[in-house]
Tab-separated table of C-alpha atoms and ligand atoms in Angstrom:
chain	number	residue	atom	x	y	z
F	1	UNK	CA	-22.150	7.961	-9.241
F	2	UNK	CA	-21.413	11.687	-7.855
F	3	UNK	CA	-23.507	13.911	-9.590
F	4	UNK	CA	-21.726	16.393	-11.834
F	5	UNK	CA	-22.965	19.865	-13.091
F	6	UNK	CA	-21.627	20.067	-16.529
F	7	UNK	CA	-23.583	21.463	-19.070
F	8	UNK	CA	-22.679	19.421	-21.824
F	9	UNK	CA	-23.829	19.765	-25.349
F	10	UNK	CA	-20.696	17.898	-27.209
F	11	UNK	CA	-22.156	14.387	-26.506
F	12	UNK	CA	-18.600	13.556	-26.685
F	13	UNK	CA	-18.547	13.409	-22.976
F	14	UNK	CA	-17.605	10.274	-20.836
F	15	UNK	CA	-17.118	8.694	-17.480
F	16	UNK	CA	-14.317	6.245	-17.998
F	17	UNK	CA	-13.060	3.872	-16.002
F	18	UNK	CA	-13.255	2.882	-12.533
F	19	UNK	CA	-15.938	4.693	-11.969
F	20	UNK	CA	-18.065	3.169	-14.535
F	21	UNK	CA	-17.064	-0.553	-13.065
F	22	UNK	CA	-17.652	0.925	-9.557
F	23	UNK	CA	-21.182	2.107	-10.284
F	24	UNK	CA	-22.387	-0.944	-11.929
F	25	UNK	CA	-20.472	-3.022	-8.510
F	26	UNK	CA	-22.392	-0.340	-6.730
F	27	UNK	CA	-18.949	0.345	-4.804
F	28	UNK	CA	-18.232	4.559	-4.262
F	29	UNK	CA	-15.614	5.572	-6.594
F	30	UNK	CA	-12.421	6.914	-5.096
F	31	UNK	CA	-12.214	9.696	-7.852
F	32	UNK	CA	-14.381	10.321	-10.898
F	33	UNK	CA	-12.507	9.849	-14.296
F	34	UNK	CA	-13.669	11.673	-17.066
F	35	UNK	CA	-12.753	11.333	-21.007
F	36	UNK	CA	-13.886	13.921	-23.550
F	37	UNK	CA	-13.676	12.261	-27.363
F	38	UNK	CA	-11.270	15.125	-28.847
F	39	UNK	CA	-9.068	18.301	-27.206
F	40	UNK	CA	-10.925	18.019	-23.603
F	41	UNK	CA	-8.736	21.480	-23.011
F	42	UNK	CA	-10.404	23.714	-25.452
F	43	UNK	CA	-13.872	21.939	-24.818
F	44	UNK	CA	-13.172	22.859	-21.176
F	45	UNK	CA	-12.217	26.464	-21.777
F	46	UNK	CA	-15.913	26.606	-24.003
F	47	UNK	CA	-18.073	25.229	-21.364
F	48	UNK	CA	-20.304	27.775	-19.027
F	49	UNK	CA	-19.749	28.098	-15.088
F	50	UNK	CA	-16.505	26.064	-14.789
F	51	UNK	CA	-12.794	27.121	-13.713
F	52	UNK	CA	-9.818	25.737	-15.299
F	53	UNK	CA	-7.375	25.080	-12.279
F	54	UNK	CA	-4.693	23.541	-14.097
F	55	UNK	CA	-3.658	22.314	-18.159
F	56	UNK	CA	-1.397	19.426	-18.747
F	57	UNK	CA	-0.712	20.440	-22.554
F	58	UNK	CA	1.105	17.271	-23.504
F	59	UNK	CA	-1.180	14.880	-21.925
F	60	UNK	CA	-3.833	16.856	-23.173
F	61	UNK	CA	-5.935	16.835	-19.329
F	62	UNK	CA	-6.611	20.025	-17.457
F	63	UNK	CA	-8.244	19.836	-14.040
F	64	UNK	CA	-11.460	22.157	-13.383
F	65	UNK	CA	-13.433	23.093	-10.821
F	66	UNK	CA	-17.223	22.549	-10.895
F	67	UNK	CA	-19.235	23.462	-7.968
F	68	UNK	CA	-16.526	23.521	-5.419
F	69	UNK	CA	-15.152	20.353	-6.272
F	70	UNK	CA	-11.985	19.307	-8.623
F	71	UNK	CA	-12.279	16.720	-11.160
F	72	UNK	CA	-9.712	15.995	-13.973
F	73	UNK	CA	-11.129	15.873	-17.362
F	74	UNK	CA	-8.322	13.952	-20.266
F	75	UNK	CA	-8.169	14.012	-23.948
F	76	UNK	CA	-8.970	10.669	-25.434
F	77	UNK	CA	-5.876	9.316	-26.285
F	78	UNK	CA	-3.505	6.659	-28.061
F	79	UNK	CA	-0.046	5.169	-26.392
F	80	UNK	CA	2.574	3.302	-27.073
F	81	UNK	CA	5.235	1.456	-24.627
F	82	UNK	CA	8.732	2.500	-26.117
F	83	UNK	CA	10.068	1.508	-22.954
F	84	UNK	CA	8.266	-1.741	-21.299
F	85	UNK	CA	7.704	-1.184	-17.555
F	86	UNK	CA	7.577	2.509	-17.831
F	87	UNK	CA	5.007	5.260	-18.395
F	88	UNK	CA	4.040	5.181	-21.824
F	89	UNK	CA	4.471	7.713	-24.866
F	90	UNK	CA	1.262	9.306	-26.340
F	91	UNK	CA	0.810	8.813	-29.681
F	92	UNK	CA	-2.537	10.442	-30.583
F	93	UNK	CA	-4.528	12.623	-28.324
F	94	UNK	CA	-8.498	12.957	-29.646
F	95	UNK	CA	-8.348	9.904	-31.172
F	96	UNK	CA	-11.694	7.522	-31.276
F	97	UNK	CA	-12.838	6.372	-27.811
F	98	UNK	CA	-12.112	2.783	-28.897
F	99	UNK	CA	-8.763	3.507	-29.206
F	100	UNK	CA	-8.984	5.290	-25.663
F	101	UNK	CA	-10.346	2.295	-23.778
F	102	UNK	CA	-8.287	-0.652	-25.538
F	103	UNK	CA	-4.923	1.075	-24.151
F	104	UNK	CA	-6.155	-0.029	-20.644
F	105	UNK	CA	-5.673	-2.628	-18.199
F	106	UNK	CA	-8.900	-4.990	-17.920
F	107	UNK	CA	-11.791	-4.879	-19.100
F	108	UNK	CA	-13.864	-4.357	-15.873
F	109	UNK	CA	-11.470	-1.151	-15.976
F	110	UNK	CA	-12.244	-0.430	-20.255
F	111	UNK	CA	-16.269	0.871	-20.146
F	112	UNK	CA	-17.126	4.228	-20.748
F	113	UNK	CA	-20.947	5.674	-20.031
F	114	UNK	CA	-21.816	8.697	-21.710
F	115	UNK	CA	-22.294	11.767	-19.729
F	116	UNK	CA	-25.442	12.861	-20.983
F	117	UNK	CA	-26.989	9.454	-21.889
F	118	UNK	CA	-25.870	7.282	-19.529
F	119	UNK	CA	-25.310	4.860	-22.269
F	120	UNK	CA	-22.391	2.138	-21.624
F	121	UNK	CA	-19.990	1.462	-23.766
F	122	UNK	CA	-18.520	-1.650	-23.866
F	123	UNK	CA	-16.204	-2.734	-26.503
F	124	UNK	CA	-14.271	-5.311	-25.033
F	125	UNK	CA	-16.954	-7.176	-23.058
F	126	UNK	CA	-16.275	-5.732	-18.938
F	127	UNK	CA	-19.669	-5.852	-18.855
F	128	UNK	CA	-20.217	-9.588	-18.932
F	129	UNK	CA	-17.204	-9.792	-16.724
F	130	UNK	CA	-18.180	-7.658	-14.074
F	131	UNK	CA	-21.241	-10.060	-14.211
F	132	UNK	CA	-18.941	-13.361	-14.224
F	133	UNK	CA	-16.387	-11.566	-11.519
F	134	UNK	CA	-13.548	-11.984	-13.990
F	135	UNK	CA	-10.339	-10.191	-14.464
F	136	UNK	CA	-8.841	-10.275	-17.680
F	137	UNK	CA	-6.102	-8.245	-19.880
F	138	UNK	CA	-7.318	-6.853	-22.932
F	139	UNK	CA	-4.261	-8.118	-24.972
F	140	UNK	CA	-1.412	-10.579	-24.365
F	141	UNK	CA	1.299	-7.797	-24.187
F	142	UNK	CA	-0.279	-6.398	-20.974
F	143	UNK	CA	1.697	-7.270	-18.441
F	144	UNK	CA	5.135	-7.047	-20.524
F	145	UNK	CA	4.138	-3.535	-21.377
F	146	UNK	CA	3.022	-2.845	-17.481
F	147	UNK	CA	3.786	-4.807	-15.080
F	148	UNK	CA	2.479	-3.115	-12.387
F	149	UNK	CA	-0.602	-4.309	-13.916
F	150	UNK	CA	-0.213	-8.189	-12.518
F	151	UNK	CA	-0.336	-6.833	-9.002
F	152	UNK	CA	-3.274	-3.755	-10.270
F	153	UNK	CA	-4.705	-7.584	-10.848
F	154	UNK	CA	-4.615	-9.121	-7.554
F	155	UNK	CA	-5.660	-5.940	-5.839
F	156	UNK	CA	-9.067	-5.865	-7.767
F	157	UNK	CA	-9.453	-9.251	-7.240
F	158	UNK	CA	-8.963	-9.130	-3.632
F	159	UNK	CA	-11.159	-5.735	-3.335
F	160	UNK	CA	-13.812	-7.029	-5.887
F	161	UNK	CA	-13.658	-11.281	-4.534
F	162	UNK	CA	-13.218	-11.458	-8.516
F	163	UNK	CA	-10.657	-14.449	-10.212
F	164	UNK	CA	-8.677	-14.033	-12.972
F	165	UNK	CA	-9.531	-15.632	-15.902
F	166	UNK	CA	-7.672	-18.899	-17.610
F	167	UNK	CA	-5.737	-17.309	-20.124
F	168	UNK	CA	-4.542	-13.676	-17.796
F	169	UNK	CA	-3.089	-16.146	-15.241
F	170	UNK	CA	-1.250	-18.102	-17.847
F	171	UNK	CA	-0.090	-14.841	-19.174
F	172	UNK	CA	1.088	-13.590	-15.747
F	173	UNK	CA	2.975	-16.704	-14.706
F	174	UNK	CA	4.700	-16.767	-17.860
F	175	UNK	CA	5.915	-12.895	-17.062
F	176	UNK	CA	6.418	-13.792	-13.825
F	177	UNK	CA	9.033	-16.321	-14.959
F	178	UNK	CA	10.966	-14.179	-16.674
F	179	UNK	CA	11.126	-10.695	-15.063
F	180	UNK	CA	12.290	-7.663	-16.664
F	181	UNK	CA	13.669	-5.469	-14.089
F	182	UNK	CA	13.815	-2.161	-15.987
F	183	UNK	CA	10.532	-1.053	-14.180
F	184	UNK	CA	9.505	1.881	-12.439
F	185	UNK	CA	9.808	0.755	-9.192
F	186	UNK	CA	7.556	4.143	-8.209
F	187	UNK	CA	4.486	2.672	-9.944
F	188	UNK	CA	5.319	-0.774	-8.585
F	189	UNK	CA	5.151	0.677	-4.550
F	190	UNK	CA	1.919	2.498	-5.464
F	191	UNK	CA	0.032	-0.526	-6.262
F	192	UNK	CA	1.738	-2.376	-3.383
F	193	UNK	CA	0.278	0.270	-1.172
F	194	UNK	CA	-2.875	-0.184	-2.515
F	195	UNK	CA	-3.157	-3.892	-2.446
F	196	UNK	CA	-1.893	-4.204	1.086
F	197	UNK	CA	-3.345	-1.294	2.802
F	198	UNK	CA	-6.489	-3.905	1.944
F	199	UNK	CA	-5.184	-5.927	4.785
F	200	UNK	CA	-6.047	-9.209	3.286
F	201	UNK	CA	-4.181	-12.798	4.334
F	202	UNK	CA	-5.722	-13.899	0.910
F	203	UNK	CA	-3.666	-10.962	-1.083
F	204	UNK	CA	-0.691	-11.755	0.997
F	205	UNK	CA	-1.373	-15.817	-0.285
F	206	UNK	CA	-1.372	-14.943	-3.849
F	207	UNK	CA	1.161	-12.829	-4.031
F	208	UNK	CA	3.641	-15.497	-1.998
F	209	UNK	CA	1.773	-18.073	-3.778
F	210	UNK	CA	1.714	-17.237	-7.247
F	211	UNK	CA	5.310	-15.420	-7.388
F	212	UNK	CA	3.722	-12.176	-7.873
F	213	UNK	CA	6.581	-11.231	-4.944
F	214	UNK	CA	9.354	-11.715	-7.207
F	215	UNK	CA	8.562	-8.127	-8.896
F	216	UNK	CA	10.013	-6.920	-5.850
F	217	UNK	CA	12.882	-9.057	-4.883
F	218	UNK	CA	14.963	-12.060	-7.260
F	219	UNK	CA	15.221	-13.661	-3.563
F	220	UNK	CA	13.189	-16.389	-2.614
F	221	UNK	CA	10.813	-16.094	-0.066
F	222	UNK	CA	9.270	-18.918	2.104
F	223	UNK	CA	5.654	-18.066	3.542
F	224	UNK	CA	5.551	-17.690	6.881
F	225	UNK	CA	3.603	-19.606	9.512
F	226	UNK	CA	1.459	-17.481	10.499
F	227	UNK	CA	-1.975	-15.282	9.437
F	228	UNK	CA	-0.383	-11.502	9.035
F	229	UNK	CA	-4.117	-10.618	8.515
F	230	UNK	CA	-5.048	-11.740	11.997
F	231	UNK	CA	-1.996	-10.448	14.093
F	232	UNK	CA	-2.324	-6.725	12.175
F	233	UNK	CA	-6.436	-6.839	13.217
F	234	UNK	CA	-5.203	-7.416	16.911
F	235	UNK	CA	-2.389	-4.848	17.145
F	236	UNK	CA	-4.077	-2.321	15.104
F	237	UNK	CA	-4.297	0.272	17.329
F	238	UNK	CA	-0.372	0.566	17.866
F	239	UNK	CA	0.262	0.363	13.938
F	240	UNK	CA	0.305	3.515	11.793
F	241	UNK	CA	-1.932	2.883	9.509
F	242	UNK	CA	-0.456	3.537	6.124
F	243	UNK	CA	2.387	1.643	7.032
F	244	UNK	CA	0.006	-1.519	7.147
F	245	UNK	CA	1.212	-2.533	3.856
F	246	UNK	CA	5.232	-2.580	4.998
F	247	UNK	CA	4.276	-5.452	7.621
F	248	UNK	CA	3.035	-7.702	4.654
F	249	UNK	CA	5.566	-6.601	2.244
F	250	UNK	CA	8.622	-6.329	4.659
F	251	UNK	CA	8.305	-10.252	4.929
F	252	UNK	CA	9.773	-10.305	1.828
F	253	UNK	CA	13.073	-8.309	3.961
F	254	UNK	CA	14.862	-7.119	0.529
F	255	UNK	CA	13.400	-4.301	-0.343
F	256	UNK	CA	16.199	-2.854	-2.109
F	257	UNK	CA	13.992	-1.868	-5.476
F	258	UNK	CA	11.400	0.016	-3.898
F	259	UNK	CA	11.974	4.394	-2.773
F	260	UNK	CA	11.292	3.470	1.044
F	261	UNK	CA	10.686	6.956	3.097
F	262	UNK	CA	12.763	7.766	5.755
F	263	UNK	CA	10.362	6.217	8.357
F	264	UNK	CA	10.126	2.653	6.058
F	265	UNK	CA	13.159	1.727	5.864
F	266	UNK	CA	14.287	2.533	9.522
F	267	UNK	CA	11.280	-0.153	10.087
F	268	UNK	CA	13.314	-2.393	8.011
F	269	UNK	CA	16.472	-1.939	9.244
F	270	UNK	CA	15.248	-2.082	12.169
F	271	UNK	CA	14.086	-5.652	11.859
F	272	UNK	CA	16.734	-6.352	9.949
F	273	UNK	CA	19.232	-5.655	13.053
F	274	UNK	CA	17.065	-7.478	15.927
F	275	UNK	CA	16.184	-10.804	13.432
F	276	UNK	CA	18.646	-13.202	15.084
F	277	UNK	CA	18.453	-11.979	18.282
F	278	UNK	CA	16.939	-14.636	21.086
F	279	UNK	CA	15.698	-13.414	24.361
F	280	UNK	CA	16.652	-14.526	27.976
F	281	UNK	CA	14.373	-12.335	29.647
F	282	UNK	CA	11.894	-9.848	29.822
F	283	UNK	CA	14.003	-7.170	30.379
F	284	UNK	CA	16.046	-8.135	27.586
F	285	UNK	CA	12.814	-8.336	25.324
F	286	UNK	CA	11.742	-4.829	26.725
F	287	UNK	CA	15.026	-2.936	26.048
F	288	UNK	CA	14.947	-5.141	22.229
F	289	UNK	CA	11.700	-3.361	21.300
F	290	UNK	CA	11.367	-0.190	22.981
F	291	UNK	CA	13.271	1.208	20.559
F	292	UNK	CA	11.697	0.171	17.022
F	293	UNK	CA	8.579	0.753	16.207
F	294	UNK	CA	5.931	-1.716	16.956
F	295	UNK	CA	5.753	-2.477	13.095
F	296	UNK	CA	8.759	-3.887	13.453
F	297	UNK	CA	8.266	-5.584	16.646
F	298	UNK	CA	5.073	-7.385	14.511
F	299	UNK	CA	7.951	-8.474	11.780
F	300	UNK	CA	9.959	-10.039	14.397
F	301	UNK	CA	6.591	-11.606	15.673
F	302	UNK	CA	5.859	-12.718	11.882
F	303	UNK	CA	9.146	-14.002	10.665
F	304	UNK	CA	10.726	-15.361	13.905
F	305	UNK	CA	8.636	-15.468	17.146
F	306	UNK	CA	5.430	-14.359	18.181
F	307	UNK	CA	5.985	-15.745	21.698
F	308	UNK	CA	8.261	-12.517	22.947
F	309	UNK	CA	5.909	-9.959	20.909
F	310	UNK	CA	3.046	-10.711	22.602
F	311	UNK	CA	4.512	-10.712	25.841
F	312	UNK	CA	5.821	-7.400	25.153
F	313	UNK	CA	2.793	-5.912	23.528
F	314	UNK	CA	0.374	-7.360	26.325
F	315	UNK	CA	2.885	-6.950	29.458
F	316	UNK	CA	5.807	-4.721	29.224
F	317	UNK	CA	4.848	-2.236	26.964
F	318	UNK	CA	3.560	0.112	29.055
F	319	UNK	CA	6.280	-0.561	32.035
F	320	UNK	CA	8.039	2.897	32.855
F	321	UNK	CA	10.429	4.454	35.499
F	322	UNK	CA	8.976	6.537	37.378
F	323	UNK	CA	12.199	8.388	39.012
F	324	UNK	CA	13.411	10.799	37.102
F	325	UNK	CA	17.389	12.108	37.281
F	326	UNK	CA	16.670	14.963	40.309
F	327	UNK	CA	15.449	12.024	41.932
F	328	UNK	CA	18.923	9.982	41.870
F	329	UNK	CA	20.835	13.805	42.485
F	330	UNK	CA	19.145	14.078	45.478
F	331	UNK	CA	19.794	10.510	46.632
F	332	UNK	CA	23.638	11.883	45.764
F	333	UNK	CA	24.543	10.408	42.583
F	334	UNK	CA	26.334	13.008	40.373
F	335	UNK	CA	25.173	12.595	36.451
F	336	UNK	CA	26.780	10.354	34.663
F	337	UNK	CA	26.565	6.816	32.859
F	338	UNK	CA	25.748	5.833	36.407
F	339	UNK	CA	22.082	6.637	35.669
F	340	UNK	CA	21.690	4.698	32.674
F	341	UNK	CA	22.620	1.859	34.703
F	342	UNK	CA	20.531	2.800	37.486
F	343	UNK	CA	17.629	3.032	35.564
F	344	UNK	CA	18.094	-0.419	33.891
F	345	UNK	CA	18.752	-1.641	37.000
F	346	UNK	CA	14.830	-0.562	38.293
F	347	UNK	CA	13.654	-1.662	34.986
F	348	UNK	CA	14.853	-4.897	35.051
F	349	UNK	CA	12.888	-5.284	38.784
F	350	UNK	CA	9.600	-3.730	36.734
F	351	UNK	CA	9.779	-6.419	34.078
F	352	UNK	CA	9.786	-8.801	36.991
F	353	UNK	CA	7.131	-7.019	38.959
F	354	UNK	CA	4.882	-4.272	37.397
F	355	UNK	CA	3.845	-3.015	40.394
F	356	UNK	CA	6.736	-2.135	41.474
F	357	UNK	CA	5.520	1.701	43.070
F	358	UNK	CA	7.407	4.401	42.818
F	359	UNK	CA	9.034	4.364	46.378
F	360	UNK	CA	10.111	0.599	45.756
F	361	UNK	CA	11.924	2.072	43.006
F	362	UNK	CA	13.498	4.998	44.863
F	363	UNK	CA	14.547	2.084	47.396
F	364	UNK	CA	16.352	-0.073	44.317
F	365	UNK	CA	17.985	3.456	43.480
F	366	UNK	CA	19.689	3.893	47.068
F	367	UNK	CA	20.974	-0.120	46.926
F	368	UNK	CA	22.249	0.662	43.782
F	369	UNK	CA	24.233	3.616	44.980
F	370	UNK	CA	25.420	2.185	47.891
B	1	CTP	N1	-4.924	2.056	-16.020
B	1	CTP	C1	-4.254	1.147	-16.823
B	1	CTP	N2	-3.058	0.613	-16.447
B	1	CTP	C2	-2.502	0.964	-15.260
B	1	CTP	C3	-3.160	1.885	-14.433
B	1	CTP	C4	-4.378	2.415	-14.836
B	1	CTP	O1	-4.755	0.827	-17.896
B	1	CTP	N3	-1.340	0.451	-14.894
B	1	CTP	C5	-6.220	2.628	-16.461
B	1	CTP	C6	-7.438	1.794	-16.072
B	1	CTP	O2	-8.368	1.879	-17.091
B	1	CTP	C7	-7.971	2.482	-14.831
B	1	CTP	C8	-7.630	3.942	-15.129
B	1	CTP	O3	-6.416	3.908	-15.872
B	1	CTP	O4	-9.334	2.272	-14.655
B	1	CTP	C9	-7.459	4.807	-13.903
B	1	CTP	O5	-6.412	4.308	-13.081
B	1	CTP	P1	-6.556	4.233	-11.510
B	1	CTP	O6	-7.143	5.485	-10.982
B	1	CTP	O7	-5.264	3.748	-10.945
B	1	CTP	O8	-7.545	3.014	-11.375
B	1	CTP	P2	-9.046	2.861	-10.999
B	1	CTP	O9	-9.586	1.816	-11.903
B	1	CTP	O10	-9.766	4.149	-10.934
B	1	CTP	O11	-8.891	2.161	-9.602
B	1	CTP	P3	-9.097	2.687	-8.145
B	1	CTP	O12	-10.526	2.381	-7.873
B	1	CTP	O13	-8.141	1.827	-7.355
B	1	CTP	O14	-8.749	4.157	-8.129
């Protein structure tokens, strides 16, 4: 665990959370959660050596800085879900740590360890199921009340190589049967990110598998042939990498629920637009995926044909002309839509013959013209 300077006298001082299950996985921590038992504002503003950055009054968190680094400190606090699939109201803030951690997803995610102690608190047994790699809700409204939580579920299962138990997969199945859509669709993505960005063909099984997919679309979705895991590995280089997630999750093609960026959809679209298209030739293939991005090109490779994709990504890729327009002015062709066709026309000869050099190609220019 990071080391922290705090000098702490309250005893009422936790870590909480993930990084409490990461530490005992012995796994770094992405961030460092922290949970003072009472008004973690005020006991912020009374502790020595520490800047308050910024107060969250209703939530009751501020964030501080402690040595040059930010960490959030929050309130212990009580919630309810008025609203099932959205962010819940706060009912209590100071309340009894108990109260704190049973609000929470799982129990691998529900232990606290005392800052000053280093005692672990365990009320709902995570410790035992850290031990027996087991996922499981702390209550049967869980996944009603959040169900970003089912695919929270899968990711730590995936990250951790940890199951779920008997009774959370019942629960999820039956949720999973009966969808209510009224979600935020914000939090949904988030986890999605998170889950895929793993890269994992198993996470991609279970979520096919196990309907966990229909949170995202009421379609139904056959699993492709094909291991997404494998063909990402091999194309990495030309993918973006935190669009890696899209490739598994734009399988699913409707994506209408989820805030896409600008950039996401187009890759959608994109796919969307070349998915029935067959090829005749190379050329054809070239001038198909030159202009989507090679996430897109993987889709095509995923849901239709691979055969064309790695053609393209092995041979043709790379293929440019090397004339540029002075070149055809000074062979006496005036600009015009002439050019385009000109430079198809050499194109087409370079998707037979790569080697074409760039004199061959000033020699298909003049047959053109003439
Ligand atoms: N939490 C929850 N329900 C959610 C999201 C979060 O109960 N839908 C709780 C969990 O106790 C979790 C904590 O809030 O441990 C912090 O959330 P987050 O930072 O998303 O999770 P971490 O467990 O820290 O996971 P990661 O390692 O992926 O950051």
């Amino acid at each position: 665990m990071n080391i922290i300077r705090i000098k702490d006298t309250s005893n009422k001082l936790f870590y909480i959370g993930g990084v409490v299950r990461d530490e005992i996985l012995h796994k770094e921590s992405f961030d460092i959660d922290l949970t003072y038992v009472g008004n973690a504002i005020e006991y912020a503003k009374s502790l020595p050596d520490v800047e308050i950055i910024k107060i969250n009054e209703p939530f009751g968190t501020v964030r501080v800085k402690i040595d040059g680094k930010e960490i959030d400190i929050a309130s212990t606090r009580a919630e309810i879900y008025e609203r099932p699939g959205h962010l819940p109201t706060i009912t209590e803030i100071g309340c009894d740590l108990k109260k704190d951690v049973i609000r929470r997803d799982f129990t691998i995610n529900a232990l606290a360890k005392n800052f000053n102690s280093g005692e672990i608190i365990d009320y709902t047994g995570g410790l035992d199921d850290i031990k027996n790699k087991t996922i499981r809700v702390l209550h049967d409204k869980s996944f009603i009340e959040d169900p970003t939580r089912i695919i929270r579920a899968l990711k730590f299962a995936v990250r951790f190589d940890f199951e779920l138990d008997e009774h959370t997969k019942e629960l999820r199945d039956n949720y999973l049967k009966n969808i209510n859509y009224d979600m935020s669709f914000k939090r949904v993505k988030k986890e999605l990110i998170e889950t895929f960005s793993l890269n994992s063909q198993k996470a991609y099984n279970e979520f096919i598998d196990k309907n966990i997919y229909k949170l995202v679309t009421e379609k139904t979705v056959t699993k492709p042939n094909i291991n997404i895991e494998n063909i990402i590995n091999k194309y990495k280089k030309l993918i973006n990498p935190s669009n890696i997630w899209l490739i598994y999750v734009g399988t699913l093609e409707d994506l209408s629920k989820l805030e896409l960026t600008k950039e996401e959809k187009s890759i959608i679209t994109d796919y969307i637009n070349i998915k029935n298209l067959k090829f005749n030739s190379d050329f054809e293939i070239y001038k198909t995926f030159k202009n989507v991005k090679p996430e897109t090109v993987l889709l095509y490779g995923i849901l239709n044909d691979l055969v064309p994709v790695i053609n393209y990504f092995e041979n043709l890729q790379d293929i440019k002309v090397e004339i540029t327009g002075d070149d055809l002015l000074k062979l006496g062709l005036k600009p015009s839509s002439k050019y385009r066709e000109c430079f198809d026309e050499i194109l087409m000869e370079k998707c037979l013959n790569p080697t074409l050099t760039k004199s061959d190609e000033l020699n298909i220019a003049k047959k053109y013209i003439k």
